[in-house]
Amino acid sequence: MTEHNDQGGAEILEDLGTAEHHDLADGEVVTQPVTAESLGLDLPSDPAAAVDMLLGEIKQARDDAGDYLDRWQRAAADLDNYRKRALREQAQLRNVASERVVSSLLPVLDSFSAALDLPAETEGEQRLLAGMRGTHAQLMDVLAREGFEAIPAVGEPFDPEVHEAVSAPSDGSGTLEVIHELRRGYRLGGRVLRPALVAVGYGEGE
């Protein structure tokens, strides 16, 4: 059985030490003894009962601290998840906006491609065609920085993920490949924005 000395509850607490606090007026550090009154405790005069009460208070304080820590960790995790979700949503909005803008430019690029395929018969037409090629190259360079790229077509193996066939051989054997491009296809950020419209034939294979 544990033996207790003759100290009362207040004397037991006073033996625990002192606490420091800062005087907000002049910044001086004032040392005060740790007492039952300073902690808001009404300790019984019986030492054993005082010890039991203090142990209960310590356990409650630890439980409360653990609960506060758990709540803080959950709040921090929720905040981190919210931040990540917000960043994903912002990225999705940017992608949607970019896709909408670039999709609206596809008819312009089709017109450029059709004009660049026309033969230049006069010196004036050659200069005009050279200027159009320069403008087209600048436009494609700007779009490329946003992840925009043309889908390879002629000579490539037929891939239904990026090629849309409008004609194919009725018989034969070998590897299907693109033999003619009717309309250029494009990707944006690795996603197919528009498949290439192609004619398909059989290649020689390996």
Tab-separated table of N, CA and C in Angstrom, residues 67-85:
chain	number	residue	atom	x	y	z
A	67	ASP	N	-7.720	14.927	-28.145
A	67	ASP	CA	-8.906	15.237	-28.944
A	67	ASP	C	-8.684	16.485	-29.791
A	68	TYR	N	-8.062	17.520	-29.191
A	68	TYR	CA	-7.779	18.739	-29.948
A	68	TYR	C	-6.801	18.472	-31.089
A	69	LEU	N	-5.797	17.634	-30.815
A	69	LEU	CA	-4.828	17.301	-31.855
A	69	LEU	C	-5.499	16.550	-32.993
A	70	ASP	N	-6.377	15.602	-32.650
A	70	ASP	CA	-7.082	14.837	-33.675
A	70	ASP	C	-7.954	15.748	-34.526
A	71	ARG	N	-8.646	16.689	-33.884
A	71	ARG	CA	-9.481	17.629	-34.634
A	71	ARG	C	-8.624	18.518	-35.530
A	72	TRP	N	-7.502	18.969	-35.005
A	72	TRP	CA	-6.610	19.819	-35.805
A	72	TRP	C	-6.085	19.064	-37.022
A	73	GLN	N	-5.695	17.795	-36.809
A	73	GLN	CA	-5.177	17.006	-37.923
A	73	GLN	C	-6.253	16.784	-38.994
A	74	ARG	N	-7.484	16.519	-38.543
A	74	ARG	CA	-8.570	16.342	-39.508
A	74	ARG	C	-8.851	17.635	-40.257
A	75	ALA	N	-8.827	18.756	-39.530
A	75	ALA	CA	-9.054	20.043	-40.184
A	75	ALA	C	-7.939	20.352	-41.187
A	76	ALA	N	-6.694	20.032	-40.806
A	76	ALA	CA	-5.566	20.262	-41.717
A	76	ALA	C	-5.689	19.383	-42.960
A	77	ALA	N	-6.123	18.117	-42.769
A	77	ALA	CA	-6.296	17.214	-43.908
A	77	ALA	C	-7.426	17.695	-44.809
A	78	ASP	N	-8.531	18.167	-44.206
A	78	ASP	CA	-9.639	18.694	-45.001
A	78	ASP	C	-9.209	19.923	-45.794
A	79	LEU	N	-8.423	20.788	-45.166
A	79	LEU	CA	-7.948	21.981	-45.854
A	79	LEU	C	-7.030	21.618	-47.013
A	80	ASP	N	-6.151	20.632	-46.795
A	80	ASP	CA	-5.240	20.197	-47.856
A	80	ASP	C	-6.023	19.580	-49.015
A	81	ASN	N	-7.042	18.761	-48.685
A	81	ASN	CA	-7.877	18.165	-49.732
A	81	ASN	C	-8.629	19.241	-50.510
A	82	TYR	N	-9.121	20.249	-49.782
A	82	TYR	CA	-9.821	21.344	-50.455
A	82	TYR	C	-8.879	22.101	-51.391
A	83	ARG	N	-7.658	22.347	-50.920
A	83	ARG	CA	-6.686	23.056	-51.765
A	83	ARG	C	-6.381	22.267	-53.032
A	84	LYS	N	-6.174	20.938	-52.881
A	84	LYS	CA	-5.881	20.105	-54.053
A	84	LYS	C	-7.075	20.061	-55.004
A	85	ARG	N	-8.292	19.949	-54.425
A	85	ARG	CA	-9.485	19.916	-55.265
A	85	ARG	C	-9.669	21.233	-56.014
